[in-house]
PDB file of C-alpha atoms in Angstrom:
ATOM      1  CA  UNK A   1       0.000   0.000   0.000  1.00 35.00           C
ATOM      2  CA  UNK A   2       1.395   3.372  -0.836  1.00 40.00           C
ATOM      3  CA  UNK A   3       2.244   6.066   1.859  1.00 43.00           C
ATOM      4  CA  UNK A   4      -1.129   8.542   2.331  1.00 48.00           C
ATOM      5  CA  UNK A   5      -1.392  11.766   3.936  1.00 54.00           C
ATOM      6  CA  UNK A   6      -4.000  10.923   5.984  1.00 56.00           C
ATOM      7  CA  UNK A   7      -3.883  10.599  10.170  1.00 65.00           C
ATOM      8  CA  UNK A   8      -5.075   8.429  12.567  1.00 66.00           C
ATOM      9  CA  UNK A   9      -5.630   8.703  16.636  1.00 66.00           C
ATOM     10  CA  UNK A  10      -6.027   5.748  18.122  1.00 65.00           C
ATOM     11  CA  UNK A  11      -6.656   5.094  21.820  1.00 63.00           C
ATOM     12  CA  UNK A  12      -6.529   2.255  23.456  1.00 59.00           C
ATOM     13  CA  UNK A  13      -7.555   1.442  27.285  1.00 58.00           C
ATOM     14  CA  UNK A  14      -5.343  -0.334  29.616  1.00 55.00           C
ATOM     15  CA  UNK A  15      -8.166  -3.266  30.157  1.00 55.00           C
ATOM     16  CA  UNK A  16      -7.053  -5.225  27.296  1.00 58.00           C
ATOM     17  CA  UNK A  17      -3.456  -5.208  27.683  1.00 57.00           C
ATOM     18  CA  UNK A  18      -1.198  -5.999  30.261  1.00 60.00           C
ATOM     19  CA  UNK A  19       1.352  -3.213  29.592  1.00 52.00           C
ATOM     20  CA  UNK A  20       3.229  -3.943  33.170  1.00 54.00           C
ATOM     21  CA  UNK A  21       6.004  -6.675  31.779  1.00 50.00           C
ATOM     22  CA  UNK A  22       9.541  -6.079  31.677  1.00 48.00           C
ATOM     23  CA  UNK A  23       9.556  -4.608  28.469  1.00 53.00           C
ATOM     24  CA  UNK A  24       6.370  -1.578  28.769  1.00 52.00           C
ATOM     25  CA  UNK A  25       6.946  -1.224  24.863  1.00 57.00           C
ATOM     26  CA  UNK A  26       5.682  -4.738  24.394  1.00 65.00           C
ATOM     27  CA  UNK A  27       1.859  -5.542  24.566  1.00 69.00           C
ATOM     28  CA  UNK A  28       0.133  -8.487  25.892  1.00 73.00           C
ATOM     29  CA  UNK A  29      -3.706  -9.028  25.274  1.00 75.00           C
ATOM     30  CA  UNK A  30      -5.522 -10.256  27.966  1.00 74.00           C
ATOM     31  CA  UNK A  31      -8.457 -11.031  26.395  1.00 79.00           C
ATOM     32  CA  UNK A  32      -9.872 -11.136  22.987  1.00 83.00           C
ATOM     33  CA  UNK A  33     -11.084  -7.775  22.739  1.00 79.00           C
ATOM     34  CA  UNK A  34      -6.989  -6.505  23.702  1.00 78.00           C
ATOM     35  CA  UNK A  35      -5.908  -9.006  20.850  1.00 83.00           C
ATOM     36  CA  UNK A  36      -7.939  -7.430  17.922  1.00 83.00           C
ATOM     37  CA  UNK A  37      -6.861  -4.084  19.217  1.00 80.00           C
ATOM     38  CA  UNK A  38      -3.361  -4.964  18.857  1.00 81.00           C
ATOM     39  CA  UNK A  39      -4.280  -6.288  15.728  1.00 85.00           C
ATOM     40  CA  UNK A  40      -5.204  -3.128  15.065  1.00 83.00           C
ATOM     41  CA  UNK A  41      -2.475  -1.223  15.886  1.00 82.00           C
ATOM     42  CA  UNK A  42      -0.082  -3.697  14.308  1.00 84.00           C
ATOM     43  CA  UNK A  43      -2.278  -2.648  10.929  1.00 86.00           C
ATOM     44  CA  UNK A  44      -2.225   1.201  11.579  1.00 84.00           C
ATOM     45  CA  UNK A  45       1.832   0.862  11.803  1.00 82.00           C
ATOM     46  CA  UNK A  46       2.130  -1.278   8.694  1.00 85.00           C
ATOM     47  CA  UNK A  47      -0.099   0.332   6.020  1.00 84.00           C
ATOM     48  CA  UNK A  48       1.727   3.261   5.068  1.00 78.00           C
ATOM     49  CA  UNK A  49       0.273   6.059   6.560  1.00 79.00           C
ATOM     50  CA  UNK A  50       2.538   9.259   7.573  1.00 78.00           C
ATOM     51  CA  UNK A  51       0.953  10.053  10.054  1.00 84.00           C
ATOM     52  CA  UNK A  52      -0.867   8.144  12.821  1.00 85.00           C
ATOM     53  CA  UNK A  53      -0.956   8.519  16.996  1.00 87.00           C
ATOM     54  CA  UNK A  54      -1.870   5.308  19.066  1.00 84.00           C
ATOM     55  CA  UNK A  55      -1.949   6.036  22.677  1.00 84.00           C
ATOM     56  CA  UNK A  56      -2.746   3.708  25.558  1.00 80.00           C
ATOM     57  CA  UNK A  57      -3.642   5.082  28.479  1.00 80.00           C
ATOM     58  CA  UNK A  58      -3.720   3.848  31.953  1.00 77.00           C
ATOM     59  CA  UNK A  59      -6.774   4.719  34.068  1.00 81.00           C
ATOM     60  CA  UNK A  60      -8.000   7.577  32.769  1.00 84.00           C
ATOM     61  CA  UNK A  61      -8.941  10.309  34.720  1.00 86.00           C
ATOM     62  CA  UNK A  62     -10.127  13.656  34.643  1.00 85.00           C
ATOM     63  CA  UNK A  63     -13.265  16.223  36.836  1.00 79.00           C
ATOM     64  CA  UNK A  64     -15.765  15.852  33.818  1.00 77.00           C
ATOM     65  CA  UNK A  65     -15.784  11.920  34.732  1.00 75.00           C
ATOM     66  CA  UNK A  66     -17.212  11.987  37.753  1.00 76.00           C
ATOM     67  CA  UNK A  67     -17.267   7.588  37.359  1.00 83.00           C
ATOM     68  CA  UNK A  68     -13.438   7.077  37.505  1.00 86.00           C
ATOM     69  CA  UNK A  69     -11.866   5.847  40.125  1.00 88.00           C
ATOM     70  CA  UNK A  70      -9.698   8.919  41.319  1.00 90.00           C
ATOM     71  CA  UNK A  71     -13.037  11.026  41.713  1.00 90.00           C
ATOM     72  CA  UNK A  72     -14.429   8.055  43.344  1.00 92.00           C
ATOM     73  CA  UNK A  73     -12.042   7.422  45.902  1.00 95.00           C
ATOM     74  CA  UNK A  74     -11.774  11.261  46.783  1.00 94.00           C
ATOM     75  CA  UNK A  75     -15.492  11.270  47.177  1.00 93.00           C
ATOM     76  CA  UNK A  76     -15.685   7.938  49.234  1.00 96.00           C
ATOM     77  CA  UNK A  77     -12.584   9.733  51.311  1.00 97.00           C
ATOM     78  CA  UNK A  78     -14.746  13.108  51.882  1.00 96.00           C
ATOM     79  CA  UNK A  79     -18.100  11.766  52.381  1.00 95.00           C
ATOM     80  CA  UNK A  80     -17.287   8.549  54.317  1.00 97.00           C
ATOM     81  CA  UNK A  81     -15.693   7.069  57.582  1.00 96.00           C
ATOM     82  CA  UNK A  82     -14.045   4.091  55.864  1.00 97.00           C
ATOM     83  CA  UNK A  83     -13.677   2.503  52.937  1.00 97.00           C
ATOM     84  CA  UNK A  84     -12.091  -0.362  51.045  1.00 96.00           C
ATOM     85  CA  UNK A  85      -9.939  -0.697  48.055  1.00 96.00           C
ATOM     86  CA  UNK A  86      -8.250  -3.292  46.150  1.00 95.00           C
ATOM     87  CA  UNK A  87      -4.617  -3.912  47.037  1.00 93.00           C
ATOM     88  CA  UNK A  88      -4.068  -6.207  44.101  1.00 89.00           C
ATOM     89  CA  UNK A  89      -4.692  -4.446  41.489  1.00 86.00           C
ATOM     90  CA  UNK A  90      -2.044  -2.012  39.657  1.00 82.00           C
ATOM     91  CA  UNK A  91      -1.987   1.156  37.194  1.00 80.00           C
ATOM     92  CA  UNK A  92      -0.728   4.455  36.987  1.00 80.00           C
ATOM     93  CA  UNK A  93      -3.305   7.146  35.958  1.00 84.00           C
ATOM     94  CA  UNK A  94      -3.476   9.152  33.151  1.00 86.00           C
ATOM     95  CA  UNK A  95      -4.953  12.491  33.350  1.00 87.00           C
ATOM     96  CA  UNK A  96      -7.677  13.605  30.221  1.00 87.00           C
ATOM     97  CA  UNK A  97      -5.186  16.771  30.602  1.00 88.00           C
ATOM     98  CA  UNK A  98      -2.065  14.854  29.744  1.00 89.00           C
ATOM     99  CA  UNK A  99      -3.997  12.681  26.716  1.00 88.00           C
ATOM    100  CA  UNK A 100      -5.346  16.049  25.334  1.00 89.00           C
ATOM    101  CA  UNK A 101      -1.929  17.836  25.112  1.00 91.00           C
ATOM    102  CA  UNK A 102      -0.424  14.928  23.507  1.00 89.00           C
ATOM    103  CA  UNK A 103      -2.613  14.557  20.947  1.00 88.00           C
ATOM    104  CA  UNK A 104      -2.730  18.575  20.454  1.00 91.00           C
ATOM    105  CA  UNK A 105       0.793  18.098  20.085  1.00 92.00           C
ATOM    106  CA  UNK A 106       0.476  15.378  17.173  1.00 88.00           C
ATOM    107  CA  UNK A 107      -1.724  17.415  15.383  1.00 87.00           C
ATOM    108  CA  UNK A 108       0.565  20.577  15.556  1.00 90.00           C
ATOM    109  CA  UNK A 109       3.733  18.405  14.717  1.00 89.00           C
ATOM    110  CA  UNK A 110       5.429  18.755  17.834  1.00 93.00           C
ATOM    111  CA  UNK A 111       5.771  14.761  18.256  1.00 90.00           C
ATOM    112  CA  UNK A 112       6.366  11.956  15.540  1.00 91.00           C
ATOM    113  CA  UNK A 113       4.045   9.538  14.652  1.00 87.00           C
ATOM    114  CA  UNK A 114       4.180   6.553  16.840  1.00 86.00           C
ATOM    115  CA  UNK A 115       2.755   4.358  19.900  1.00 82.00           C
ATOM    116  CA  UNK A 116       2.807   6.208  22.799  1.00 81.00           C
ATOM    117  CA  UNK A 117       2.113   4.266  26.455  1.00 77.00           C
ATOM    118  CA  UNK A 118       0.740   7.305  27.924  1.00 77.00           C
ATOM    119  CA  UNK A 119       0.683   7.609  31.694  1.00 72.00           C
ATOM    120  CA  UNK A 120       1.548   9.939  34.539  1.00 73.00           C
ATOM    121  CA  UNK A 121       4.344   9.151  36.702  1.00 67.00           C
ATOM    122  CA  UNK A 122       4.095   8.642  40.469  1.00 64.00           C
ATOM    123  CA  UNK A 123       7.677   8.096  42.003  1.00 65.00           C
ATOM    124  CA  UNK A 124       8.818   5.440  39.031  1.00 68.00           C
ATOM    125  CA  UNK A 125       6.617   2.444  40.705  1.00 75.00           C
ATOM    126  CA  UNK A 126       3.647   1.077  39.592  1.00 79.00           C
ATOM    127  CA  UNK A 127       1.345   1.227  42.541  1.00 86.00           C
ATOM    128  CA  UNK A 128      -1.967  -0.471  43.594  1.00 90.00           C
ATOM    129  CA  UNK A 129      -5.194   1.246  43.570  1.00 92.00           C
ATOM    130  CA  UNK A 130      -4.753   0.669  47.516  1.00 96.00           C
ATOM    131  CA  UNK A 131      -1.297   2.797  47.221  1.00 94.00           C
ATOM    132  CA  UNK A 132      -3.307   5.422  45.008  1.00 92.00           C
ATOM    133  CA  UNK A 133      -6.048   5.872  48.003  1.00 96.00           C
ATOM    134  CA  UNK A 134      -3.742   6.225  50.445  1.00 97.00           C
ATOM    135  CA  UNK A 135      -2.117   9.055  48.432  1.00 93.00           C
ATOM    136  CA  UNK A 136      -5.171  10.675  47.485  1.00 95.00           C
ATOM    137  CA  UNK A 137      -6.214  10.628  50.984  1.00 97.00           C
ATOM    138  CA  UNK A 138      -2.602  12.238  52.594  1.00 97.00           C
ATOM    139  CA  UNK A 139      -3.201  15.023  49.881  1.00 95.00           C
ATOM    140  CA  UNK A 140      -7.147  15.831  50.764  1.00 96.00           C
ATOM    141  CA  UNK A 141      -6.389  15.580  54.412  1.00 96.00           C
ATOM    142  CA  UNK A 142      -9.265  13.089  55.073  1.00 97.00           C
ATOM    143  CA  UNK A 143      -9.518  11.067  57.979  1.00 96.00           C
ATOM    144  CA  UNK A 144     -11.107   7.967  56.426  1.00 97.00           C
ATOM    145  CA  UNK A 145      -9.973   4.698  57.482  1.00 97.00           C
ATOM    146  CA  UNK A 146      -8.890   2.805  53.997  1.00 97.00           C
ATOM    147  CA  UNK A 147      -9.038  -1.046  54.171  1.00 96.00           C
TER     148      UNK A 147
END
């Protein structure tokens, strides 16, 4: 297939892929929904398009989602006098902020075209959506107990 001007943005949510290996460049389905959107990133990188974006995102977040789990827990932490959270479970979150500007910054040409895994950092570790409450809950000042 020839080379097109065309663009694509494709994002893809940290569900279907378990992006927390050795190597985070590497993708691993974990279901079948995560393999056919490999497959389709594997297809947006190989037909010949200049320019294309694929971002994958780890738990999204953002004040217009009041449903994700950073409002959540910060509600649960204000409005309650204990809660409990997952310890086993682990992500880093990705503000809507930080997935707007790159994507701004495809469309202006201030990055390349690539696959980006797109998250913010907290301290170089991965940590548990237990680890994430307990943060959120030092910064708010809350007094909830977290279990």
């Amino acid at each position: 297939m020839s080379n097109t001007d065309g663009g694509v943005i494709n994002e893809i949510k940290e569900i279907v892929h378990d992006y927390f290996m050795n190597n985070p460049l590497e993708s691993k389905p974990i279901n079948a929904y995560g393999y056919h959107k490999l497959l389709a990133d594997e297809r947006i990188e190989t037909i010949g398009l200049n320019d294309y974006l694929i971002i994958r995102p780890s738990w999204v977040f953002g004040k217009t989602n009041p449903q994700n789990f950073i409002e959540k827990i910060k509600n649960s932490l204000l409005t309650k006098e204990e809660i409990l959270v997952v310890d086993d479970q682990y992500g880093v979150p990705t503000s809507v902020e930080l997935i707007f500007k790159i994507m701004n910054d495809f469309i202006i040409g201030k990055i390349p075209s690539g696959l980006y895994n797109l998250r913010n950092e907290i301290d170089d570790k991965i940590p548990s959506r237990y680890e994430i409450a307990c943060f959120i809950k030092d910064i708010i000042k809350s007094e909830c107990k977290i279990y």
